[in-house]
Tab-separated table of C-alpha atoms in Angstrom:
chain	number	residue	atom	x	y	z
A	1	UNK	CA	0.000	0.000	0.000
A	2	UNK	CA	1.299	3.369	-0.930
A	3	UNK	CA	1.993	5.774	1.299
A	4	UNK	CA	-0.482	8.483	2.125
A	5	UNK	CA	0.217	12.050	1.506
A	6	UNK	CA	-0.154	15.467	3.986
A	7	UNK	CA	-2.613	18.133	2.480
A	8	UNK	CA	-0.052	20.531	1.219
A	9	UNK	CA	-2.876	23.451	1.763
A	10	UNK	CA	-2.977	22.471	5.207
A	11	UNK	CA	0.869	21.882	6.287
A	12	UNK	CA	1.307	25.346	4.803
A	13	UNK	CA	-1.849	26.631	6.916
A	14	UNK	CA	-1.344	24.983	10.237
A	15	UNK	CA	1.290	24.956	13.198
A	16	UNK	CA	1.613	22.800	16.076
A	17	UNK	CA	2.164	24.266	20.021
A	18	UNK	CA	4.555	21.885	22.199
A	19	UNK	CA	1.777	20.811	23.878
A	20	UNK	CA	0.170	19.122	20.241
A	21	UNK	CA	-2.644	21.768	20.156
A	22	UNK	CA	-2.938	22.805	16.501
A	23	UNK	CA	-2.098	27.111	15.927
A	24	UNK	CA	-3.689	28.609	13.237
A	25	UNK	CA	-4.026	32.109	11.430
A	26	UNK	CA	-7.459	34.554	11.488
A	27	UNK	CA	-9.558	34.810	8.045
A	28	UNK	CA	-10.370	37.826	7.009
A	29	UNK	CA	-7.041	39.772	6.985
A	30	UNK	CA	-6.203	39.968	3.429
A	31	UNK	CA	-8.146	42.227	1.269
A	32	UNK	CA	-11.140	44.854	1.648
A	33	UNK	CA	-8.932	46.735	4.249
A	34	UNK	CA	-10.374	49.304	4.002
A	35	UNK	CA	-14.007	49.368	5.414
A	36	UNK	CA	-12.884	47.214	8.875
A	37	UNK	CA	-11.455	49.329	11.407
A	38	UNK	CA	-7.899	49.428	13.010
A	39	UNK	CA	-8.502	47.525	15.909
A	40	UNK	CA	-10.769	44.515	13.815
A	41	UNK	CA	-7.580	44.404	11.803
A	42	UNK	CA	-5.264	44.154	14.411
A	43	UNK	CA	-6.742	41.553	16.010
A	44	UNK	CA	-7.136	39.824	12.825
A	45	UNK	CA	-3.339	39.436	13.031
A	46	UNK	CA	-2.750	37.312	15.987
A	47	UNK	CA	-2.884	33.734	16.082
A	48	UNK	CA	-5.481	31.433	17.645
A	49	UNK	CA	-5.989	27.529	18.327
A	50	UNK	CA	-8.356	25.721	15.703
A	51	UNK	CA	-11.789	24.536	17.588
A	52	UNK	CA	-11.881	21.180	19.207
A	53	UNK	CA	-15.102	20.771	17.044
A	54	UNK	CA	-12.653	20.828	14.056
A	55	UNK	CA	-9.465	19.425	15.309
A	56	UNK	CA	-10.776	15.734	13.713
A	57	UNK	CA	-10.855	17.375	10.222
A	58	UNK	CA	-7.475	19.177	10.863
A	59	UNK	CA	-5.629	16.285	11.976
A	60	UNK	CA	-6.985	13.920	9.062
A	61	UNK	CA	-5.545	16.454	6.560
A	62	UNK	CA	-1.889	16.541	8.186
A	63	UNK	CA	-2.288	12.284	8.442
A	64	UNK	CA	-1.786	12.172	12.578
A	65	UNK	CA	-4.177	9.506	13.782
């Protein structure tokens, strides 16, 4: 059986903490600046974990089971 292959959309998308939570970026952030304000973008910028609802579908795409 062949090997199976990481989701290159999602290795390039998603970081892992030390602790094996999975780190990943805001939406939202990269065009049509210009009608949110200052402080919607910069909170836009900072990092956040991905839901424990969605950490299954996450994990499947990066092949750690």
């Amino acid at each position: 059986m062949p090997k199976q292959k990481t989701n290159s959309g999602a290795k390039k998308r998603f970081t892992f903490t030390g602790t094996g939570k999975i780190k990943r970026h805001h939406a939202y952030h990269s065009h049509i600046l210009t009608k949110k304000t200052k402080k919607q973008k910069r909170n836009l910028v900072h990092q956040t974990l991905v839901d424990h609802s969605n950490m299954k579908q996450v994990r499947d795409l990066l092949i750690l089971r």
